CSV table of C-alpha atoms and ligand atoms in Angstrom, one decimal:
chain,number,residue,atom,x,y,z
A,1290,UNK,CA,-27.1,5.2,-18.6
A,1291,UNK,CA,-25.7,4.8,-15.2
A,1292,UNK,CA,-26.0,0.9,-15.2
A,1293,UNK,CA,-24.2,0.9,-18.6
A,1294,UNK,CA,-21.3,2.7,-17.4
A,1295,UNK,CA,-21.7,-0.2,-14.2
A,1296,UNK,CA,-21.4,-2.9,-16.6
A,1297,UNK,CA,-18.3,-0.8,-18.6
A,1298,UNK,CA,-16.5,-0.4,-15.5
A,1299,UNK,CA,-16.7,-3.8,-13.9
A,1300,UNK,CA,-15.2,-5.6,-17.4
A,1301,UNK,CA,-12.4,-3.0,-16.6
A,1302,UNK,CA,-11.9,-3.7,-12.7
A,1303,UNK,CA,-8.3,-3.4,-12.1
A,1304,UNK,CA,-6.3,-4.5,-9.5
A,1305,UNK,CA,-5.0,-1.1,-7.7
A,1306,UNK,CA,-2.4,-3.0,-5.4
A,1307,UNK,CA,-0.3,-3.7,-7.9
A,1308,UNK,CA,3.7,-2.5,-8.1
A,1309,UNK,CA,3.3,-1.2,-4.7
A,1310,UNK,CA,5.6,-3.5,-2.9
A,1311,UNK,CA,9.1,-1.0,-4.4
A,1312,UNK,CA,11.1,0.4,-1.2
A,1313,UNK,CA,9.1,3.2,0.9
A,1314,UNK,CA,10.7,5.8,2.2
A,1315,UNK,CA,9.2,6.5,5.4
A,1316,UNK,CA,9.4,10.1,6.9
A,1317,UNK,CA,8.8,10.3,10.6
A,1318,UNK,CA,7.5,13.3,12.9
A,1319,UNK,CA,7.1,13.9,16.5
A,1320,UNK,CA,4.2,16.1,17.2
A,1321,UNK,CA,4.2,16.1,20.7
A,1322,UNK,CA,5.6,13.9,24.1
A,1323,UNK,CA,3.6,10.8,22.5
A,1324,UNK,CA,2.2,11.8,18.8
A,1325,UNK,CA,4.1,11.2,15.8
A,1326,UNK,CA,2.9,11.5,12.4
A,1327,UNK,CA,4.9,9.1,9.4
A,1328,UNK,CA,4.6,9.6,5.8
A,1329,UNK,CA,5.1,6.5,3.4
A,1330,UNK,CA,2.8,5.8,0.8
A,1331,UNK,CA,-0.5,5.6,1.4
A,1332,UNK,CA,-2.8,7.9,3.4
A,1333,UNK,CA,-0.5,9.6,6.5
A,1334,UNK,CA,-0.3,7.5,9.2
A,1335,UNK,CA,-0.7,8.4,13.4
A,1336,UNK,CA,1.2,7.3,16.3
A,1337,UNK,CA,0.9,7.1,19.8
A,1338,UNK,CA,3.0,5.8,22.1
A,1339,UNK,CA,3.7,6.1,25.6
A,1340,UNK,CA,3.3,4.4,28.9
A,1341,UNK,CA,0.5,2.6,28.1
A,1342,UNK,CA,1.7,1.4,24.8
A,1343,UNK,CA,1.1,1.8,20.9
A,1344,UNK,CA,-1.7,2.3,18.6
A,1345,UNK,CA,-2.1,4.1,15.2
A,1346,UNK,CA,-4.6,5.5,12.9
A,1347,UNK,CA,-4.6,4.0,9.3
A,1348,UNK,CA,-1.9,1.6,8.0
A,1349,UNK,CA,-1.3,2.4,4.4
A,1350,UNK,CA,-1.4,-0.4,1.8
A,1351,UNK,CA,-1.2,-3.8,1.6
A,1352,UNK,CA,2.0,-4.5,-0.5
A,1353,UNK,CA,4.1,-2.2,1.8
A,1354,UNK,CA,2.4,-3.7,5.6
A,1355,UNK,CA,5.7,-4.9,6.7
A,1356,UNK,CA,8.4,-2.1,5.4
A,1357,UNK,CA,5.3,0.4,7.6
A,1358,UNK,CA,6.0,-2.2,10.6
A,1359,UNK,CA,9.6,-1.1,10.4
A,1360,UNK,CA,9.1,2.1,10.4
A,1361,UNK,CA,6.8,1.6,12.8
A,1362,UNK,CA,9.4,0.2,14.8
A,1363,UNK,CA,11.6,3.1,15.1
A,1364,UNK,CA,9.7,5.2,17.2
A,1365,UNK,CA,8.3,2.2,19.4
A,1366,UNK,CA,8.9,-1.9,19.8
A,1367,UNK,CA,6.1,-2.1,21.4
A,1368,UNK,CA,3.3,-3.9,20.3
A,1369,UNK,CA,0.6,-2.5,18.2
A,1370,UNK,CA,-2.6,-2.6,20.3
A,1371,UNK,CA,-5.1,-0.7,18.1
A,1372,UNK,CA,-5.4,0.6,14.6
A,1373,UNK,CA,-8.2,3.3,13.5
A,1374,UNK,CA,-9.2,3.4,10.6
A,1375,UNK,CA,-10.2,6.8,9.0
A,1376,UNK,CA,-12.5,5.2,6.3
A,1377,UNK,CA,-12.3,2.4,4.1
A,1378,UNK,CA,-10.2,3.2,0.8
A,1379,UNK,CA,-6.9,0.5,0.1
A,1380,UNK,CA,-4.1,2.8,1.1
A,1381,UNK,CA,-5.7,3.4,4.4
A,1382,UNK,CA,-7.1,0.1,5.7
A,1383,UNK,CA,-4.0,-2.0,3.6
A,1384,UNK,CA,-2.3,-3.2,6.7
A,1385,UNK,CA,-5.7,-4.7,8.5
A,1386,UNK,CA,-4.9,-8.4,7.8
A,1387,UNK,CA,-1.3,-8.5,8.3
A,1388,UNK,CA,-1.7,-6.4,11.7
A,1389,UNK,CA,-4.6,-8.4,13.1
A,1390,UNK,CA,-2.8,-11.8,12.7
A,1391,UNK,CA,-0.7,-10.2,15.5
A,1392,UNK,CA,-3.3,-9.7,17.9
A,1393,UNK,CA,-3.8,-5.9,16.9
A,1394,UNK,CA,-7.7,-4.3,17.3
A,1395,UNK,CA,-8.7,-2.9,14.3
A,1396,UNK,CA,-11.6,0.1,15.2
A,1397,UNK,CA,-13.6,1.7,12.9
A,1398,UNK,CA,-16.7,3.5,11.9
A,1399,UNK,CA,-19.8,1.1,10.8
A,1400,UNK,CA,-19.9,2.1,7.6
A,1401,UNK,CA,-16.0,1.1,7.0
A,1402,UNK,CA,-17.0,-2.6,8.0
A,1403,UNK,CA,-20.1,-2.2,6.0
A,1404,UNK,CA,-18.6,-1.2,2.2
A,1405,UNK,CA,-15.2,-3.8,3.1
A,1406,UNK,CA,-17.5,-6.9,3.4
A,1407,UNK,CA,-19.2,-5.7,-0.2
A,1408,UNK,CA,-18.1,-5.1,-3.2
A,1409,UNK,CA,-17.2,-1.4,-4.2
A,1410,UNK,CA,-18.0,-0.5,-7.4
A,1411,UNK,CA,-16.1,3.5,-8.2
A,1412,UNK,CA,-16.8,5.2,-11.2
A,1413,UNK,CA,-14.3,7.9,-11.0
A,1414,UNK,CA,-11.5,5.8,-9.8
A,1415,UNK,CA,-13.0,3.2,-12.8
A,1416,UNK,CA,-12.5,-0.1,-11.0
A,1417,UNK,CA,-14.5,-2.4,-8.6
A,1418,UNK,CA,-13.2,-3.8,-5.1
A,1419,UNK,CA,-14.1,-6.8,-4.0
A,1420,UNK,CA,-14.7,-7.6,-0.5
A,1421,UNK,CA,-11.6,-7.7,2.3
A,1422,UNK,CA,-11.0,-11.1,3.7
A,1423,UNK,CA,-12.2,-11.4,6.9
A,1424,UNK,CA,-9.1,-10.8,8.8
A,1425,UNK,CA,-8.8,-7.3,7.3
A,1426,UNK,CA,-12.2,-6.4,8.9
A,1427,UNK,CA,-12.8,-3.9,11.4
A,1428,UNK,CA,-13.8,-5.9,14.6
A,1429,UNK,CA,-14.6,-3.2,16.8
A,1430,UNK,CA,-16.9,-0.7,15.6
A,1431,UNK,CA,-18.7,2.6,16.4
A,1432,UNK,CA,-21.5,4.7,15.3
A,1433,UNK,CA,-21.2,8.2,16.7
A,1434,UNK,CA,-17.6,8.8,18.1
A,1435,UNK,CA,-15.2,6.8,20.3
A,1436,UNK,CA,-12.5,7.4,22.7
A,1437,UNK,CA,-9.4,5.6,23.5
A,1438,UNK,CA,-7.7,6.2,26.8
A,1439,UNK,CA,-4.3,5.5,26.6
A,1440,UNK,CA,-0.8,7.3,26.7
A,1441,UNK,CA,-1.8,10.0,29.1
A,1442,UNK,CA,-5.3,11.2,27.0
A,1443,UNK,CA,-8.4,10.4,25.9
A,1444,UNK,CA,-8.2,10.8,22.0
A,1445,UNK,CA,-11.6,10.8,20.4
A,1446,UNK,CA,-12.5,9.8,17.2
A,1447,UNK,CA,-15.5,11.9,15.9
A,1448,UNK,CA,-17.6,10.5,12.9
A,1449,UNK,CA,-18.4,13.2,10.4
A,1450,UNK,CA,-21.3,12.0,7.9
A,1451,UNK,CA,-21.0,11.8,4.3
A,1452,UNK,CA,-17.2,13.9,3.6
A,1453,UNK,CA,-14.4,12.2,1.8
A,1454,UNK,CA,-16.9,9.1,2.1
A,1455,UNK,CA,-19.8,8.1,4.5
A,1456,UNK,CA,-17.6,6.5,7.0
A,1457,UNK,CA,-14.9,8.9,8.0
A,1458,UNK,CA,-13.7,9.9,11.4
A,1459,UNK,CA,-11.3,12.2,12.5
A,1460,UNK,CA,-9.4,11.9,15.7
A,1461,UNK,CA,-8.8,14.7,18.1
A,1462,UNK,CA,-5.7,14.3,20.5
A,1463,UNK,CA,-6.8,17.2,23.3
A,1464,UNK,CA,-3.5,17.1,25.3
A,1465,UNK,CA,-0.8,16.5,22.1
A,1466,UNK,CA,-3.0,19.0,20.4
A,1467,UNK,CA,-2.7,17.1,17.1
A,1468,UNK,CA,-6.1,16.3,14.8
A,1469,UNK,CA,-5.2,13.7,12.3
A,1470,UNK,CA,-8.4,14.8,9.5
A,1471,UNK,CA,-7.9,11.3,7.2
A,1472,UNK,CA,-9.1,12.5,4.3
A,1473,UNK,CA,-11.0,15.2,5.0
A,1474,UNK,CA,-8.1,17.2,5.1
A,1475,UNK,CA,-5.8,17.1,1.5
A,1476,UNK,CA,-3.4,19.6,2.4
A,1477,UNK,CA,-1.4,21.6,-0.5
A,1478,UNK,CA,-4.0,20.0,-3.2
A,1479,UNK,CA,-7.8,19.4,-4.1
A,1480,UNK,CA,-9.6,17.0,-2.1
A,1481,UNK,CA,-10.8,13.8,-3.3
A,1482,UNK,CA,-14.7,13.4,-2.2
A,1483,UNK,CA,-15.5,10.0,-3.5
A,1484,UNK,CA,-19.2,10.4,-4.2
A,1485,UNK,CA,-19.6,7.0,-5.3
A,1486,UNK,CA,-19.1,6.1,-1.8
A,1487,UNK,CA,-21.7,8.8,0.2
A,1488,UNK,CA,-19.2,11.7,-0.3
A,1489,UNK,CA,-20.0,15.1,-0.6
A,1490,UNK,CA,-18.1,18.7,-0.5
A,1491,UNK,CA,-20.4,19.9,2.5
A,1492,UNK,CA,-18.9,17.0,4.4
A,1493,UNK,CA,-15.5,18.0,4.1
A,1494,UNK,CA,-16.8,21.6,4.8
A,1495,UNK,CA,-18.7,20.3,8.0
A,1496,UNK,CA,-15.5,18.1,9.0
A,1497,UNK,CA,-13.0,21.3,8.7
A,1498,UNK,CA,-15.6,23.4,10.8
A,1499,UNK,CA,-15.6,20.5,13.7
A,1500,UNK,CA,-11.4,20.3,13.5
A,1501,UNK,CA,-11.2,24.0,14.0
A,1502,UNK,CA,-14.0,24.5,16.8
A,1503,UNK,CA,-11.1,21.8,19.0
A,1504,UNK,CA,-8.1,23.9,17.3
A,1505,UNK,CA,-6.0,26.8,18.6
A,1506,UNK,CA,-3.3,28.6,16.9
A,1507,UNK,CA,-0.9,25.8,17.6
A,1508,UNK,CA,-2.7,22.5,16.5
A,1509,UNK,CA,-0.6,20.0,14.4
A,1510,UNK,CA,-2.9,19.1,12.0
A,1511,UNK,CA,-2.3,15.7,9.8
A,1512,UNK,CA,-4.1,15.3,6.4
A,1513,UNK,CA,-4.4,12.0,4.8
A,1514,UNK,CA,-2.5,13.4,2.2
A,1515,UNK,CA,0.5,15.5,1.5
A,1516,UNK,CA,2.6,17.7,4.4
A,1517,UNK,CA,1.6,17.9,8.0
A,1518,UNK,CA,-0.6,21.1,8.4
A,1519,UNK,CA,-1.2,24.2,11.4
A,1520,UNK,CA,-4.7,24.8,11.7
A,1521,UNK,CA,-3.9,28.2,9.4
A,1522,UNK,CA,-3.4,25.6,6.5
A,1523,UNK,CA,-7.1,24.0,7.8
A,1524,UNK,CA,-8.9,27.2,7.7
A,1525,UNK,CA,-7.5,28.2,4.4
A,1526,UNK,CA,-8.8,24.6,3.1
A,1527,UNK,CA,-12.3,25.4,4.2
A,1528,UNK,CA,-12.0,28.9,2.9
A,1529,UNK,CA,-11.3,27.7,-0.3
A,1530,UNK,CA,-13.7,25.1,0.1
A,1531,UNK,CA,-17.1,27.2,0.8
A,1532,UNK,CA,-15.9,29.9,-1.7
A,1533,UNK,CA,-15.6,27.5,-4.6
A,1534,UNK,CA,-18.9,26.4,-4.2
A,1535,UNK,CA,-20.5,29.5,-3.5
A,1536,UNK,CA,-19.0,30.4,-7.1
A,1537,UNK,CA,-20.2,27.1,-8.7
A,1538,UNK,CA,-23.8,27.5,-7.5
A,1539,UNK,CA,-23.8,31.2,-8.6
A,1540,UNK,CA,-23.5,29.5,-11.9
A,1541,UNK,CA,-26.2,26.9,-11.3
A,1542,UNK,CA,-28.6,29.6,-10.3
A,1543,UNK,CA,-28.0,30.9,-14.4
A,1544,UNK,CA,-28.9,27.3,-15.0
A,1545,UNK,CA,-25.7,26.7,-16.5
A,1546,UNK,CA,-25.3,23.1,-16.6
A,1547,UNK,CA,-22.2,20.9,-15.1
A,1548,UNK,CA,-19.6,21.0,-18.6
A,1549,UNK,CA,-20.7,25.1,-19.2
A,1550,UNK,CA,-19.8,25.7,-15.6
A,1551,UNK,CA,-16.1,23.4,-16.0
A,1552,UNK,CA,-15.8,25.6,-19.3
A,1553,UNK,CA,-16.4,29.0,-17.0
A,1554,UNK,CA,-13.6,27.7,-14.5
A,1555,UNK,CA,-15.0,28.8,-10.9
A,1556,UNK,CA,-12.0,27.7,-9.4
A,1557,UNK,CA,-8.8,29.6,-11.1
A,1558,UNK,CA,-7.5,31.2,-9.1
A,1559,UNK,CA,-6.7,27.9,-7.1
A,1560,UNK,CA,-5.9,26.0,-10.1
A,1561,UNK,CA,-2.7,26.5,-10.0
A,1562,UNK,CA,-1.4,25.7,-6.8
A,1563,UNK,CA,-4.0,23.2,-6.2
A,1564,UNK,CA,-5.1,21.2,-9.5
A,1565,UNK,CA,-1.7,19.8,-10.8
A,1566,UNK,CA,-1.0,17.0,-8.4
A,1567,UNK,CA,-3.7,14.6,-8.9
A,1568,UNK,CA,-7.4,15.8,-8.7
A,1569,UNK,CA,-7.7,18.1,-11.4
A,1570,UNK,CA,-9.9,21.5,-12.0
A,1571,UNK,CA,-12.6,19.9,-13.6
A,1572,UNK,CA,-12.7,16.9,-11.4
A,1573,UNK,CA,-12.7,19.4,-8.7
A,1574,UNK,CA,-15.9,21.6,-9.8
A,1575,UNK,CA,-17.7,18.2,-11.1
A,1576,UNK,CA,-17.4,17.3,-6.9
A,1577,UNK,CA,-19.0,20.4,-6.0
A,1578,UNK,CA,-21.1,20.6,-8.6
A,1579,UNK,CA,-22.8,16.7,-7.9
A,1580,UNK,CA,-22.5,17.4,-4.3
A,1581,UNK,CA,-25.1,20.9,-4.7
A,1582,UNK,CA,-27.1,18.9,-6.9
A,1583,UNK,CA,-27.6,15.7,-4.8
A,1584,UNK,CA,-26.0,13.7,-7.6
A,1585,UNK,CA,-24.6,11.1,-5.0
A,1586,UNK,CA,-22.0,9.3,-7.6
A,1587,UNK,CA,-19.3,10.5,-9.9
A,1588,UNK,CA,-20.0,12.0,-13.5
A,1589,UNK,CA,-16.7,10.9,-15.8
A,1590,UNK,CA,-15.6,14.9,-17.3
A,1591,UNK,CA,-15.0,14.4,-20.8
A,1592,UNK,CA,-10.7,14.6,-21.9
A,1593,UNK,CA,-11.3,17.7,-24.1
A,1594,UNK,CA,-13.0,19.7,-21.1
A,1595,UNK,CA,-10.3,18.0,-18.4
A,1596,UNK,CA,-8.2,21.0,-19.7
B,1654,ZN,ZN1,-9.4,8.1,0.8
């Protein structure tokens, strides 16, 4: 069954770049002396800048590299010594290329460098990727965590295992007191764990828990998608996030099975405010649900039970 659906969805591999190149705008805020966040389109994107010069964390997609160089721009000219990457998905790695061919470092987690030199084959997003060139490659890599020391701090980036993905980092900035969380952190709507890629919702859970043990009261926190957060927003994220599963396996343990559990809708009372933007309700429980079962790639929810 599953290499079926493998062959099914490489005849339908679509190209996800496409019609992205329209005018951005970008929306920038300063977080502290040297930290700015800026919202385009694409996964959030980090700044510092200071004394020692300029680096970011993620660079959005492709299409858009040079109208996120502008923007860029405005808070420094300086050149762009480093990007991080938070993991390897297009509208977070999209500027790679375009940045390197200027003499930027492009850092990132092993397994980032690992799934953009092979093709990625996603069953809930329906399409396969094939590898980056090699100028879009991550040429500096870690393992564990790294630090850069550079504007006045020694910002780490921490490497959380299978979350969003099985290459995410997040990257503490002690002295700013900003966490940018990639996407561990959807903030204002459900979280995308993309289990065909070593995701799981106890990643996400364990990557919250490690944000809020370096967070006080007064963190900035910056979510690969939607508004800048406080660590308040965080916590209520991994509320949420270990109640809905508690709920879902309460179900399991009746041996209900994954569409009898979407039908019994464990996550109302989040629907709502949470389900309408992109992932949806059922998409939401089927993550848990794979993740608690050690079902380690996505299970396509039918349309009638979407609803
Ligand atoms: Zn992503």
């Amino acid at each position: 069954m599953k290499q079926l659906l493998f062959i099914a969805i490489l005849f339908a591999s679509i190209n996800s770049l496409s019609a992205q190149d329209k005018p951005v705008e970008f929306t920038t805020f300063q977080l502290s002396d040297t930290v700015y966040m800026l919202k385009g389109r694409g996964g959030n994107v980090g700044i510092s800048t200071g004394e020692d010069g300029l680096y970011i964390i993620d660079d959005q997609l492709r299409p858009i590299t040079s109208q996120l160089l502008q923007a860029i721009r405005k808070v420094s000219n300086k050149p762009i010594r480093f990007v991080i990457n938070t993991h390897y998905h297009a509208d977070h790695v999209g500027g790679n290329e375009a940045l390197g061919e200027t003499g930027t470092v492009v850092i990132a987690h092993d397994n980032i460098r690992k799934r953009m030199t092979t093709e990625q084959v996603s069953i809930f997003r329906q399409e396969t990727t094939p590898p980056y060139p090699k100028g879009a490659l991550p040429i500096l890599t870690f393992n564990d965590r790294m630090s850069l020391h550079l504007n006045g701090e020694t910002a780490t980036a921490y490497y959380v295992a299978n979350g969003h993905t099985d290459g995410d980092s997040i990257i503490h900035f002690p002295v700013s007191n900003v966490i940018h969380m990639g996407d561990m952190f959807f903030n204002g709507l459900y979280p995308y764990v993309d289990l065909d890629a070593g995701g799981s919702m106890q990643g996400l859970i364990e990557a919250a828990d490690l944000a809020l043990s370096m967070a006080d009261e007064t963190t900035r926190i910056i979510p690969g998608h939607g508004p800048l957060g406080m660590t308040e927003d965080l916590k209520n994220y991994r509320d949420y996030l270990v109640e809905a599963s508690t709920n879902v396996q309460e179900l399991i343990d009746k041996a209900m099975n994954l569409e009898q559990i979407i039908a019994a809708k464990p996550t109302s009372q989040w629907d709502e405010e949470l389900g309408k933007t992109w992932i949806t309700p059922a998409q939401f429980v089927t993550f848990i649900y794979n993740s608690l079962e050690g079902i380690n790639y996505y299970t396509p929810v039918k349309k009638a039970e979407t609803e």
